[in-house]
Short mmCIF file of C-alpha atoms and ligand atoms in Angstrom, two decimals:
data_model
loop_
_atom_site.label_atom_id
_atom_site.label_comp_id
_atom_site.label_asym_id
_atom_site.label_seq_id
_atom_site.Cartn_x
_atom_site.Cartn_y
_atom_site.Cartn_z
CA UNK A 1 -84.05 -181.98 -172.74
CA UNK A 2 -84.62 -181.25 -169.13
CA UNK A 3 -84.53 -184.53 -167.39
CA UNK A 4 -84.14 -188.41 -167.43
CA UNK A 5 -82.00 -190.24 -169.98
CA UNK A 6 -80.45 -187.21 -171.27
CA UNK A 7 -79.11 -183.84 -170.06
CA UNK A 8 -80.28 -181.91 -167.03
CA UNK A 9 -80.18 -178.19 -167.68
CA UNK A 10 -80.43 -174.99 -165.68
CA UNK A 11 -83.85 -173.07 -165.83
CA UNK A 12 -83.05 -169.38 -165.95
CA UNK A 13 -85.43 -166.55 -166.74
CA UNK A 14 -88.00 -169.08 -167.95
CA UNK A 15 -85.80 -170.97 -170.28
CA UNK A 16 -83.85 -174.25 -170.10
CA UNK A 17 -80.07 -173.63 -170.70
CA UNK A 18 -76.87 -175.23 -170.61
CA UNK A 19 -75.48 -171.95 -169.20
CA UNK A 20 -71.85 -170.83 -170.02
CA UNK A 21 -70.09 -173.43 -167.85
CA UNK A 22 -68.33 -176.19 -169.71
CA UNK A 23 -68.56 -178.51 -166.75
CA UNK A 24 -70.91 -181.34 -166.49
CA UNK A 25 -71.40 -184.16 -163.79
CA UNK A 26 -72.94 -187.60 -164.00
CA UNK A 27 -76.13 -188.48 -162.17
CA UNK A 28 -75.88 -192.13 -161.33
CA UNK A 29 -78.62 -194.43 -160.17
CA UNK A 30 -78.19 -195.57 -156.56
CA UNK A 31 -79.96 -198.87 -157.39
CA UNK A 32 -77.54 -200.28 -159.81
CA UNK A 33 -74.89 -197.56 -160.68
CA UNK A 34 -76.35 -196.95 -164.11
CA UNK A 35 -76.09 -193.52 -165.80
CA UNK A 36 -79.41 -191.63 -165.35
CA UNK A 37 -78.21 -188.18 -166.97
CA UNK A 38 -75.47 -185.73 -167.58
CA UNK A 39 -76.06 -182.60 -165.43
CA UNK A 40 -74.70 -179.16 -166.30
CA UNK A 41 -72.79 -177.64 -163.52
CA UNK A 42 -73.53 -173.90 -163.11
CA UNK A 43 -70.53 -171.47 -163.44
CA UNK A 44 -70.54 -168.22 -161.40
CA UNK A 45 -71.67 -166.26 -164.42
CA UNK A 46 -74.79 -168.78 -164.72
CA UNK A 47 -75.61 -168.20 -161.04
CA UNK A 48 -75.15 -164.47 -161.48
CA UNK A 49 -77.53 -164.57 -164.56
CA UNK A 50 -80.22 -166.44 -162.50
CA UNK A 51 -80.11 -164.00 -159.59
CA UNK A 52 -80.18 -161.02 -162.05
CA UNK A 53 -83.30 -162.62 -163.63
CA UNK A 54 -85.00 -163.11 -160.16
CA UNK A 55 -84.19 -159.52 -159.13
CA UNK A 56 -85.61 -158.23 -162.43
CA UNK A 57 -88.80 -160.30 -161.96
CA UNK A 58 -89.52 -158.78 -158.58
CA UNK A 59 -90.24 -155.63 -160.61
CA UNK A 60 -92.10 -157.22 -163.42
CA UNK A 61 -95.61 -158.61 -163.72
CA UNK A 62 -95.19 -160.95 -160.61
CA UNK A 63 -94.39 -157.86 -158.36
CA UNK A 64 -97.54 -156.09 -159.79
CA UNK A 65 -99.96 -158.98 -159.26
CA UNK A 66 -102.45 -159.08 -156.53
CA UNK A 67 -102.31 -161.85 -153.95
CA UNK A 68 -105.29 -163.52 -155.50
CA UNK A 69 -103.63 -163.56 -158.91
CA UNK A 70 -100.49 -165.09 -157.57
CA UNK A 71 -102.31 -167.66 -155.62
CA UNK A 72 -104.35 -168.75 -158.68
CA UNK A 73 -101.10 -169.34 -160.64
CA UNK A 74 -99.64 -171.41 -157.69
CA UNK A 75 -102.79 -173.58 -157.74
CA UNK A 76 -101.95 -174.12 -161.49
CA UNK A 77 -98.45 -175.12 -160.54
CA UNK A 78 -99.86 -177.88 -158.09
CA UNK A 79 -102.20 -179.04 -160.82
CA UNK A 80 -99.20 -179.19 -163.27
CA UNK A 81 -97.32 -181.47 -160.93
CA UNK A 82 -100.30 -183.65 -160.41
CA UNK A 83 -100.96 -183.70 -164.23
CA UNK A 84 -97.37 -184.86 -164.73
CA UNK A 85 -97.52 -187.20 -161.71
CA UNK A 86 -95.98 -190.18 -163.33
CA UNK A 87 -93.11 -188.02 -164.88
CA UNK A 88 -92.26 -186.74 -161.44
CA UNK A 89 -92.54 -190.08 -159.75
CA UNK A 90 -90.38 -191.82 -162.36
CA UNK A 91 -87.64 -189.03 -161.97
CA UNK A 92 -87.73 -188.95 -158.18
CA UNK A 93 -87.49 -192.87 -157.83
CA UNK A 94 -84.68 -192.87 -160.56
CA UNK A 95 -82.64 -190.21 -158.64
CA UNK A 96 -83.12 -191.53 -155.15
CA UNK A 97 -83.93 -195.26 -155.68
CA UNK A 98 -86.67 -194.94 -153.11
CA UNK A 99 -89.78 -197.37 -153.45
CA UNK A 100 -92.50 -196.03 -155.87
CA UNK A 101 -95.03 -196.91 -153.12
CA UNK A 102 -93.42 -194.32 -150.93
CA UNK A 103 -92.88 -191.53 -153.44
CA UNK A 104 -96.23 -191.97 -154.81
CA UNK A 105 -97.76 -191.44 -151.29
CA UNK A 106 -95.58 -188.83 -149.84
CA UNK A 107 -93.07 -187.09 -152.07
CA UNK A 108 -95.12 -186.20 -155.28
CA UNK A 109 -98.54 -185.31 -153.60
CA UNK A 110 -96.84 -183.20 -150.97
CA UNK A 111 -94.78 -181.54 -153.82
CA UNK A 112 -98.06 -180.34 -155.17
CA UNK A 113 -99.82 -179.66 -151.96
CA UNK A 114 -96.94 -177.34 -150.82
CA UNK A 115 -98.08 -174.86 -153.51
CA UNK A 116 -101.91 -174.99 -152.89
CA UNK A 117 -101.50 -174.84 -149.01
CA UNK A 118 -99.43 -171.58 -148.91
CA UNK A 119 -101.19 -169.99 -151.84
CA UNK A 120 -104.40 -170.30 -149.79
CA UNK A 121 -102.80 -169.41 -146.46
CA UNK A 122 -101.33 -166.02 -147.38
CA UNK A 123 -104.65 -164.83 -148.70
CA UNK A 124 -106.01 -165.06 -145.08
CA UNK A 125 -103.18 -163.46 -143.01
CA UNK A 126 -104.51 -160.48 -140.98
CA UNK A 127 -102.37 -157.39 -139.98
CA UNK A 128 -102.28 -155.66 -136.76
CA UNK A 129 -103.45 -152.00 -136.19
CA UNK A 130 -102.86 -149.72 -133.03
CA UNK A 131 -104.31 -146.37 -132.37
CA UNK A 132 -102.04 -144.14 -130.43
CA UNK A 133 -102.50 -140.78 -128.65
CA UNK A 134 -100.57 -137.71 -129.87
CA UNK A 135 -99.87 -134.35 -128.22
CA UNK A 136 -102.25 -132.45 -130.40
CA UNK A 137 -105.06 -134.80 -129.46
CA UNK A 138 -105.67 -136.00 -133.03
CA UNK A 139 -103.83 -139.28 -132.70
CA UNK A 140 -102.21 -141.64 -135.19
CA UNK A 141 -102.85 -145.09 -136.52
CA UNK A 142 -100.07 -147.73 -136.89
CA UNK A 143 -100.56 -150.76 -139.00
CA UNK A 144 -98.22 -153.39 -140.12
CA UNK A 145 -97.89 -154.60 -143.68
CA UNK A 146 -96.12 -157.47 -145.15
CA UNK A 147 -94.27 -157.45 -148.40
CA UNK A 148 -91.85 -159.84 -150.05
CA UNK A 149 -88.33 -160.15 -148.88
CA UNK A 150 -86.97 -160.32 -152.29
CA UNK A 151 -84.83 -162.90 -153.88
CA UNK A 152 -84.68 -165.97 -151.96
CA UNK A 153 -81.95 -168.62 -152.43
CA UNK A 154 -83.30 -172.07 -151.81
CA UNK A 155 -80.83 -174.92 -151.26
CA UNK A 156 -82.26 -178.37 -150.87
CA UNK A 157 -81.09 -181.89 -149.94
CA UNK A 158 -81.49 -185.22 -151.73
CA UNK A 159 -83.49 -187.29 -149.23
CA UNK A 160 -86.99 -185.95 -150.19
CA UNK A 161 -85.94 -183.79 -153.09
CA UNK A 162 -89.27 -182.50 -154.59
CA UNK A 163 -91.06 -182.36 -151.12
CA UNK A 164 -88.43 -180.39 -149.33
CA UNK A 165 -87.75 -177.90 -152.26
CA UNK A 166 -91.35 -177.07 -152.82
CA UNK A 167 -91.84 -176.81 -149.13
CA UNK A 168 -89.68 -173.64 -149.43
CA UNK A 169 -90.54 -172.54 -153.01
CA UNK A 170 -94.27 -172.78 -152.28
CA UNK A 171 -94.37 -170.20 -149.48
CA UNK A 172 -91.47 -168.05 -150.94
CA UNK A 173 -93.56 -167.51 -154.16
CA UNK A 174 -96.87 -167.23 -152.29
CA UNK A 175 -95.36 -164.33 -150.50
CA UNK A 176 -94.49 -162.60 -153.56
CA UNK A 177 -90.71 -163.37 -153.67
CA UNK A 178 -88.78 -164.73 -156.50
CA UNK A 179 -86.34 -167.80 -156.16
CA UNK A 180 -83.20 -169.24 -157.33
CA UNK A 181 -83.11 -173.04 -156.44
CA UNK A 182 -79.95 -175.14 -156.07
CA UNK A 183 -81.07 -178.66 -155.81
CA UNK A 184 -78.86 -181.44 -154.44
CA UNK A 185 -76.31 -182.65 -156.96
CA UNK A 186 -77.59 -186.13 -156.23
CA UNK A 187 -81.06 -185.34 -157.24
CA UNK A 188 -81.46 -182.53 -159.78
CA UNK A 189 -84.21 -184.05 -161.92
CA UNK A 190 -87.57 -183.20 -160.35
CA UNK A 191 -86.39 -179.65 -159.62
CA UNK A 192 -85.44 -179.29 -163.13
CA UNK A 193 -88.86 -180.55 -164.39
CA UNK A 194 -90.59 -178.04 -162.27
CA UNK A 195 -89.36 -175.32 -164.67
CA UNK A 196 -91.70 -176.55 -167.40
CA UNK A 197 -94.62 -176.70 -164.97
CA UNK A 198 -94.08 -173.07 -163.94
CA UNK A 199 -94.02 -171.89 -167.52
CA UNK A 200 -97.29 -173.86 -168.33
CA UNK A 201 -98.90 -172.40 -165.12
CA UNK A 202 -98.15 -168.85 -166.24
CA UNK A 203 -95.46 -167.98 -163.76
CA UNK A 204 -93.47 -165.08 -165.29
CA UNK A 205 -89.91 -165.60 -166.41
CA UNK A 206 -87.38 -165.00 -163.81
CA UNK A 207 -89.65 -165.80 -160.85
CA UNK A 208 -88.52 -169.51 -160.67
CA UNK A 209 -84.84 -170.20 -161.48
CA UNK A 210 -82.79 -173.42 -161.05
CA UNK A 211 -79.06 -173.75 -161.15
CA UNK A 212 -77.25 -177.11 -160.72
CA UNK A 213 -73.97 -177.90 -159.13
CA UNK A 214 -72.20 -178.71 -155.90
CA UNK A 215 -71.70 -176.78 -152.64
CA UNK A 216 -68.18 -175.30 -152.15
CA UNK A 217 -66.67 -173.55 -155.00
CA UNK A 218 -69.62 -174.44 -157.25
CA UNK A 219 -73.32 -173.46 -157.56
CA UNK A 220 -74.20 -173.50 -153.86
CA UNK A 221 -71.44 -171.18 -152.86
CA UNK A 222 -71.79 -168.94 -155.75
CA UNK A 223 -75.44 -168.54 -154.93
CA UNK A 224 -75.11 -167.97 -151.16
CA UNK A 225 -72.27 -165.37 -151.70
CA UNK A 226 -74.23 -163.46 -154.44
CA UNK A 227 -75.21 -160.05 -153.01
CA UNK A 228 -78.23 -159.98 -155.10
CA UNK A 229 -79.76 -162.72 -152.82
CA UNK A 230 -81.87 -161.36 -150.09
CA UNK A 231 -82.40 -164.36 -147.86
CA UNK A 232 -81.14 -168.03 -147.86
CA UNK A 233 -83.40 -171.02 -146.92
CA UNK A 234 -81.43 -174.17 -146.53
CA UNK A 235 -82.20 -177.88 -145.61
CA UNK A 236 -79.29 -180.05 -145.02
CA UNK A 237 -76.50 -180.99 -142.76
CA UNK A 238 -75.57 -178.85 -139.74
CA UNK A 239 -71.92 -178.27 -140.88
CA UNK A 240 -73.16 -177.13 -144.22
CA UNK A 241 -75.41 -174.69 -142.42
CA UNK A 242 -72.48 -173.35 -140.60
CA UNK A 243 -70.81 -172.48 -143.99
CA UNK A 244 -73.96 -171.02 -145.33
CA UNK A 245 -74.41 -168.94 -142.33
CA UNK A 246 -71.02 -167.42 -142.81
CA UNK A 247 -71.83 -166.55 -146.38
CA UNK A 248 -75.14 -165.05 -145.18
CA UNK A 249 -73.36 -162.86 -142.72
CA UNK A 250 -71.79 -160.75 -145.54
CA UNK A 251 -74.67 -158.21 -146.37
CA UNK A 252 -76.38 -159.30 -143.19
CA UNK A 253 -78.87 -161.66 -144.99
CA UNK A 254 -81.25 -163.73 -142.95
CA UNK A 255 -81.14 -167.44 -142.96
CA UNK A 256 -83.79 -170.05 -142.42
CA UNK A 257 -82.25 -173.47 -141.56
CA UNK A 258 -83.64 -177.05 -141.25
CA UNK A 259 -80.67 -179.09 -140.37
CA UNK A 260 -79.57 -182.41 -138.96
CA UNK A 261 -80.99 -184.55 -136.14
CA UNK A 262 -80.37 -187.57 -133.78
CA UNK A 263 -83.83 -188.10 -132.86
CA UNK A 264 -84.96 -190.14 -129.96
CA UNK A 265 -88.07 -192.42 -129.53
CA UNK A 266 -89.03 -193.14 -125.98
CA UNK A 267 -91.19 -196.18 -125.49
CA UNK A 268 -92.89 -196.74 -122.11
CA UNK A 269 -94.05 -199.92 -120.81
CA UNK A 270 -97.67 -198.49 -120.94
CA UNK A 271 -97.47 -198.07 -124.67
CA UNK A 272 -99.67 -199.99 -127.22
CA UNK A 273 -96.96 -202.33 -128.30
CA UNK A 274 -98.25 -203.02 -131.78
CA UNK A 275 -98.51 -199.45 -132.61
CA UNK A 276 -95.06 -198.50 -131.04
CA UNK A 277 -93.34 -201.26 -133.13
CA UNK A 278 -95.23 -200.24 -136.26
CA UNK A 279 -94.37 -196.64 -135.86
CA UNK A 280 -90.69 -197.21 -134.79
CA UNK A 281 -90.31 -199.41 -137.89
CA UNK A 282 -91.34 -196.53 -140.11
CA UNK A 283 -89.20 -193.90 -138.10
CA UNK A 284 -86.12 -195.97 -138.30
CA UNK A 285 -86.35 -197.55 -141.73
CA UNK A 286 -88.64 -195.34 -144.02
CA UNK A 287 -86.74 -194.00 -147.07
CA UNK A 288 -83.74 -196.28 -145.92
CA UNK A 289 -83.37 -194.16 -142.80
CA UNK A 290 -82.68 -191.06 -144.75
CA UNK A 291 -85.31 -188.80 -143.16
CA UNK A 292 -84.14 -185.92 -140.91
CA UNK A 293 -87.01 -186.72 -138.53
CA UNK A 294 -86.17 -190.42 -138.27
CA UNK A 295 -85.31 -192.15 -135.17
CA UNK A 296 -81.80 -193.34 -134.55
CA UNK A 297 -81.95 -193.62 -130.66
CA UNK A 298 -84.67 -195.74 -129.22
CA UNK A 299 -85.07 -195.85 -125.33
CA UNK A 300 -87.41 -198.61 -124.08
CA UNK A 301 -88.58 -199.22 -120.60
CA UNK A 302 -86.94 -202.20 -119.08
CA UNK A 303 -90.18 -204.47 -118.60
CA UNK A 304 -90.80 -204.54 -122.37
CA UNK A 305 -87.29 -204.13 -123.49
CA UNK A 306 -86.55 -207.62 -124.60
CA UNK A 307 -89.89 -208.14 -126.29
CA UNK A 308 -89.45 -204.70 -128.19
CA UNK A 309 -85.98 -205.63 -129.37
CA UNK A 310 -87.15 -209.05 -130.60
CA UNK A 311 -90.25 -207.61 -132.44
CA UNK A 312 -88.20 -204.77 -134.01
CA UNK A 313 -85.42 -207.37 -135.14
CA UNK A 314 -88.27 -209.48 -136.72
CA UNK A 315 -89.58 -206.45 -138.47
CA UNK A 316 -86.16 -205.38 -139.79
CA UNK A 317 -85.48 -208.96 -141.02
CA UNK A 318 -88.82 -208.99 -142.76
CA UNK A 319 -87.97 -205.83 -144.89
CA UNK A 320 -87.61 -206.52 -148.55
CA UNK A 321 -84.89 -204.57 -150.23
CA UNK A 322 -85.35 -204.05 -154.05
CA UNK A 323 -85.91 -201.94 -157.03
CA UNK A 324 -88.25 -198.87 -156.70
CA UNK A 325 -90.73 -200.41 -159.10
CA UNK A 326 -91.17 -203.82 -157.42
CA UNK A 327 -94.47 -203.71 -155.59
CA UNK A 328 -93.17 -205.61 -152.51
CA UNK A 329 -90.07 -203.35 -152.05
CA UNK A 330 -89.94 -201.86 -148.62
CA UNK A 331 -86.43 -200.40 -148.71
CA UNK A 332 -84.39 -198.89 -151.34
CA UNK A 333 -80.60 -198.19 -151.44
CA UNK A 334 -78.82 -195.38 -149.84
CA UNK A 335 -78.42 -192.24 -152.05
CA UNK A 336 -74.78 -192.93 -153.07
CA UNK A 337 -71.63 -195.03 -152.71
CA UNK A 338 -70.09 -192.09 -150.80
CA UNK A 339 -72.95 -191.87 -148.37
CA UNK A 340 -72.91 -195.79 -148.00
CA UNK A 341 -69.21 -195.57 -147.03
CA UNK A 342 -70.22 -193.08 -144.27
CA UNK A 343 -73.00 -195.26 -143.09
CA UNK A 344 -70.75 -198.42 -143.08
CA UNK A 345 -68.10 -196.53 -141.11
CA UNK A 346 -70.69 -196.21 -138.28
CA UNK A 347 -71.59 -199.93 -138.63
CA UNK A 348 -67.93 -200.79 -138.11
CA UNK A 349 -67.61 -198.14 -135.30
CA UNK A 350 -70.57 -199.68 -133.38
CA UNK A 351 -68.87 -202.97 -133.38
CA UNK A 352 -65.45 -201.43 -132.20
CA UNK A 353 -67.41 -199.59 -129.47
CA UNK A 354 -68.77 -202.89 -128.08
CA UNK A 355 -72.27 -203.00 -129.54
CA UNK A 356 -74.32 -206.15 -129.69
CA UNK A 357 -75.40 -206.41 -133.44
CA UNK A 358 -78.95 -207.58 -133.13
CA UNK A 359 -79.46 -207.63 -136.82
CA UNK A 360 -77.73 -206.44 -140.04
CA UNK A 361 -74.51 -204.55 -139.76
CA UNK A 362 -73.16 -204.98 -143.24
CA UNK A 363 -73.91 -205.11 -146.98
CA UNK A 364 -76.66 -207.41 -148.40
CA UNK A 365 -75.90 -209.81 -151.31
CA UNK A 366 -78.12 -208.20 -153.75
CA UNK A 367 -76.77 -210.00 -156.82
CA UNK A 368 -76.93 -209.09 -160.58
CA UNK A 369 -76.72 -205.50 -161.57
CA UNK A 370 -78.04 -204.48 -158.11
CA UNK A 371 -74.54 -205.34 -156.86
CA UNK A 372 -73.47 -201.99 -158.11
CA UNK A 373 -76.05 -200.18 -155.97
CA UNK A 374 -75.43 -198.56 -152.66
CA UNK A 375 -77.35 -201.14 -150.52
CA UNK A 376 -76.90 -201.72 -146.67
CA UNK A 377 -78.61 -203.95 -144.38
CA UNK A 378 -81.13 -202.68 -141.96
CA UNK A 379 -79.32 -202.60 -138.70
CA UNK A 380 -80.11 -202.70 -134.95
CA UNK A 381 -77.64 -202.44 -132.13
CA UNK A 382 -77.80 -202.61 -128.25
CA UNK A 383 -75.14 -202.27 -125.68
CA UNK A 384 -73.46 -199.01 -126.68
CA UNK A 385 -72.64 -196.40 -124.05
CA UNK A 386 -74.06 -192.93 -124.70
CA UNK A 387 -70.80 -191.36 -125.53
CA UNK A 388 -70.06 -193.49 -128.58
CA UNK A 389 -70.19 -191.61 -131.82
CA UNK A 390 -72.71 -193.85 -133.01
CA UNK A 391 -75.25 -192.38 -130.51
CA UNK A 392 -73.96 -188.84 -130.71
CA UNK A 393 -73.61 -188.26 -134.46
CA UNK A 394 -76.26 -188.36 -137.25
CA UNK A 395 -75.79 -191.50 -139.36
CA UNK A 396 -78.70 -191.05 -141.86
CA UNK A 397 -79.03 -194.73 -142.58
CA UNK A 398 -81.52 -197.69 -141.75
CA UNK A 399 -80.22 -198.22 -138.30
CA UNK A 400 -80.85 -197.66 -134.61
CA UNK A 401 -79.55 -198.29 -131.11
CA UNK A 402 -82.02 -199.58 -128.48
CA UNK A 403 -81.10 -199.00 -124.82
CA UNK A 404 -83.35 -199.78 -121.69
CA UNK A 405 -84.35 -197.29 -119.07
CA UNK A 406 -86.20 -197.38 -115.78
CA UNK A 407 -87.80 -194.01 -114.91
CA UNK A 408 -89.46 -191.20 -116.78
CA UNK A 409 -86.87 -188.75 -115.63
CA UNK A 410 -84.08 -191.01 -116.86
CA UNK A 411 -85.78 -191.37 -120.29
CA UNK A 412 -86.24 -187.67 -120.63
CA UNK A 413 -82.50 -187.06 -119.61
CA UNK A 414 -81.23 -189.51 -122.12
CA UNK A 415 -83.37 -188.33 -124.97
CA UNK A 416 -82.32 -184.79 -124.45
CA UNK A 417 -78.66 -185.62 -124.08
CA UNK A 418 -77.74 -184.54 -127.71
CA UNK A 419 -76.63 -181.37 -129.47
CA UNK A 420 -79.51 -181.88 -131.76
CA UNK A 421 -83.20 -181.00 -131.30
CA UNK A 422 -85.19 -181.62 -134.32
CA UNK A 423 -87.82 -184.27 -133.47
CA UNK A 424 -88.88 -186.86 -130.75
CA UNK A 425 -91.36 -189.62 -130.58
CA UNK A 426 -93.12 -190.81 -127.39
CA UNK A 427 -95.12 -194.08 -127.10
CA UNK A 428 -97.40 -194.20 -124.14
CA UNK A 429 -101.10 -194.81 -123.55
CA UNK A 430 -100.93 -192.60 -120.36
CA UNK A 431 -102.39 -189.20 -121.30
CA UNK A 432 -100.77 -187.24 -118.46
CA UNK A 433 -97.32 -188.78 -119.06
CA UNK A 434 -97.69 -187.92 -122.86
CA UNK A 435 -98.14 -184.32 -122.18
CA UNK A 436 -95.64 -184.23 -119.23
CA UNK A 437 -92.93 -185.86 -121.43
CA UNK A 438 -93.73 -184.03 -124.67
CA UNK A 439 -93.38 -180.79 -122.84
CA UNK A 440 -89.89 -181.60 -121.62
CA UNK A 441 -88.52 -182.87 -124.97
CA UNK A 442 -85.96 -180.47 -126.46
CA UNK A 443 -87.16 -180.74 -130.05
CA UNK A 444 -88.95 -178.82 -132.74
CA UNK A 445 -91.59 -181.53 -133.07
CA UNK A 446 -92.75 -184.22 -130.52
CA UNK A 447 -94.92 -186.96 -131.73
CA UNK A 448 -97.03 -188.92 -129.38
CA UNK A 449 -97.97 -192.36 -130.67
CA UNK A 450 -97.27 -191.29 -134.25
CA UNK A 451 -94.45 -190.23 -136.52
CA UNK A 452 -94.11 -188.07 -139.66
CA UNK A 453 -97.70 -186.79 -139.23
CA UNK A 454 -98.14 -182.89 -139.36
CA UNK A 455 -100.74 -180.46 -140.60
CA UNK A 456 -98.79 -178.16 -142.97
CA UNK A 457 -100.23 -175.12 -141.23
CA UNK A 458 -98.08 -175.91 -137.96
CA UNK A 459 -94.66 -174.70 -137.49
CA UNK A 460 -91.66 -176.82 -138.43
CA UNK A 461 -87.98 -176.63 -137.58
CA UNK A 462 -85.41 -177.61 -135.03
CA UNK A 463 -84.00 -176.46 -131.71
CA UNK A 464 -80.32 -176.51 -130.69
CA UNK A 465 -78.12 -177.39 -133.70
CA UNK A 466 -81.08 -178.68 -135.66
CA UNK A 467 -82.05 -175.30 -137.26
CA UNK A 468 -82.69 -171.78 -137.06
CA UNK A 469 -86.37 -170.40 -137.42
CA UNK A 470 -89.59 -172.15 -138.07
CA UNK A 471 -91.32 -172.56 -141.45
CA UNK A 472 -94.81 -173.91 -142.03
CA UNK A 473 -98.20 -172.13 -141.81
CA UNK A 474 -97.94 -168.34 -140.96
CA UNK A 475 -94.61 -169.07 -139.20
CA UNK A 476 -92.74 -168.99 -142.42
CA UNK A 477 -93.89 -165.46 -142.96
CA UNK A 478 -91.19 -164.33 -140.53
CA UNK A 479 -88.51 -165.33 -143.07
CA UNK A 480 -90.36 -165.06 -146.45
CA UNK A 481 -91.70 -161.54 -145.77
CA UNK A 482 -90.51 -158.15 -144.58
CA UNK A 483 -92.90 -156.68 -141.97
CA UNK A 484 -93.26 -152.98 -142.18
CA UNK A 485 -94.99 -150.42 -139.80
CA UNK A 486 -97.01 -147.78 -141.39
CA UNK A 487 -97.86 -144.71 -138.98
CA UNK A 488 -100.49 -142.42 -140.21
CA UNK A 489 -100.93 -139.12 -138.35
CA UNK A 490 -104.54 -138.21 -138.26
P1 NAD B 1 -75.74 -181.32 -147.38
O1 NAD B 1 -75.76 -180.38 -146.36
O2 NAD B 1 -74.64 -182.12 -147.74
O3 NAD B 1 -76.27 -180.62 -148.75
C1 NAD B 1 -77.51 -179.95 -148.89
C2 NAD B 1 -77.45 -178.85 -149.94
O4 NAD B 1 -76.47 -177.99 -149.77
C3 NAD B 1 -77.01 -179.52 -151.28
O5 NAD B 1 -77.85 -178.93 -152.42
C4 NAD B 1 -75.53 -179.22 -151.35
O6 NAD B 1 -75.00 -179.08 -152.76
C5 NAD B 1 -75.51 -177.88 -150.80
N1 NAD B 1 -74.24 -177.33 -150.29
C6 NAD B 1 -73.36 -178.22 -149.71
N2 NAD B 1 -72.20 -177.35 -149.16
C7 NAD B 1 -72.74 -176.10 -149.48
C8 NAD B 1 -71.96 -174.74 -149.28
N3 NAD B 1 -70.80 -174.71 -148.86
N4 NAD B 1 -72.67 -173.68 -149.77
C9 NAD B 1 -73.98 -173.80 -150.31
N5 NAD B 1 -74.50 -174.96 -150.66
C10 NAD B 1 -73.84 -176.03 -150.09
O7 NAD B 1 -77.06 -182.19 -147.01
P2 NAD B 1 -77.52 -183.63 -147.71
O8 NAD B 1 -76.55 -184.64 -147.52
O9 NAD B 1 -77.96 -183.24 -149.05
O10 NAD B 1 -78.82 -183.97 -146.89
C11 NAD B 1 -78.74 -184.78 -145.68
C12 NAD B 1 -78.73 -183.79 -144.55
O11 NAD B 1 -79.79 -183.00 -144.53
C13 NAD B 1 -78.95 -184.63 -143.16
O12 NAD B 1 -78.05 -184.06 -142.29
C14 NAD B 1 -80.31 -184.38 -142.82
O13 NAD B 1 -80.60 -184.47 -141.50
C15 NAD B 1 -80.45 -182.91 -143.31
N6 NAD B 1 -81.90 -182.79 -143.40
C16 NAD B 1 -82.56 -181.88 -142.57
C17 NAD B 1 -84.00 -181.73 -142.76
C18 NAD B 1 -84.68 -180.80 -141.74
O14 NAD B 1 -85.88 -180.55 -142.07
N7 NAD B 1 -84.17 -180.49 -140.58
C19 NAD B 1 -84.64 -182.26 -143.67
C20 NAD B 1 -83.97 -183.08 -144.67
C21 NAD B 1 -82.66 -183.28 -144.55
O1 6OD B 2 -92.82 -182.29 -143.33
C1 6OD B 2 -92.02 -181.33 -143.64
O2 6OD B 2 -92.50 -180.26 -144.16
C2 6OD B 2 -90.65 -181.58 -143.55
N1 6OD B 2 -89.89 -180.34 -143.83
C3 6OD B 2 -90.12 -182.81 -143.46
C4 6OD B 2 -88.73 -182.97 -143.40
C5 6OD B 2 -88.28 -184.25 -143.57
C6 6OD B 2 -86.86 -184.53 -143.49
O3 6OD B 2 -86.28 -185.37 -143.98
#
């Protein structure tokens, strides 16, 4: 068995396996604490076997296929996810506790789209060509040629498990690489399910491999330190990125990092208030605040500050917490009790630092077996000083702090006063201001009058401590391919 209500196995060289490791761990529901499955933890030997299979597959049929053939197979992978939509949806909601309405609109369709979009994109990448003069007058032609980087380690987080894993596996495979994926220990199931889809689509054995486990002294570390890995792409916390970068330094392996954020929203008095409230509600509370691009700092121009706070409070208090399958559920639980302890420590710190708790700030009374889940109240604060840890550090929960500002310059300074630089949102109906402010935001993506809207062909990544490199569209080719110059003497 690969998934729910049973055992979660590794997927190595085209086959599900318990591996050689005797260790297993429990995958428990964040909704009510019930047991979802038992997951096999990869030993070093299991990870070595996965990397060996991936290396061998580079030289096998996958390596000999034309781009068109590989792309056609990746379309079948996307279709395979769509065919098993309900299975993926159930597994993702069980592991994360997120509302079905959210996962069915974002996580699962994007999981499929990530294969199609990159399969199509790589077929249309042009190369450059230069003619040069030579002393004999006959000249030479230089052209560049892209090839796969090799074996790519994909290390993914738990907040959007299928979406963020396929966002890396899609381009990696489209470029002709092979992969070993280490999904988050919190959400192993949809990555495990993908193995069967790969086999059905005709992906040759060894091209897509999955090993389960934790980070340090477990599958994550075994994978990033394996010398058979040619590049590491990682989404997760900035501190984890530092550890992985050290591992990648041995053997001078390149890394591509999508890391943490402490994203600002700047709301000007000239905004469309209804849209700004609706957008900020989503950017603060969607996925229970567990979105790297989510807003945790809101700066609102003084004339509309009181109204904005009152309306966001009303919105937060209207959110319905509940089970994923309940149609009226807006918010699920946090991913785990451990993460809840972290979020609650910031709820406590906010009060210690003198915040006014506008709403929330604690644990809701869910009752029944939901009492065993990792629920927290949607929370809004005002009144904190900018040096509070609540303002400086990523919380990754359904919460935000709102502070007033007076001038555009002040808003930009406040928004940029952070070690992170992942995303920012600007709410204004003034076109010139929108361009002016967007240009000055220190972030990899700036939304104007929107949030979490992005064409997959565009670059994605963070500045400052929010990442290294850009993925998305042709920008991912920098990491997923090796670029070679061929010089032909005429
Ligand atoms: P995390 O860093 O704790 O874990 C991510 C993955 O890394 C997991 O699979 C984990 O097992 C693995 N890991 C941990 N330590 C490791 C090590 N030493 N070596 C190798 N692997 C290791 O992150 P998380 O808690 O799963 O996810 C939440 C974090 O991810 C937040 O900080 C969030 O902002 C960030 N995130 C960023 C983006 C982005 O695009 N920038 C997207 C989603 C999440
Ligand atoms: O849209 C994407 O491709 C992307 N990487 C989103 C990241 C969301 C973070 O939680």
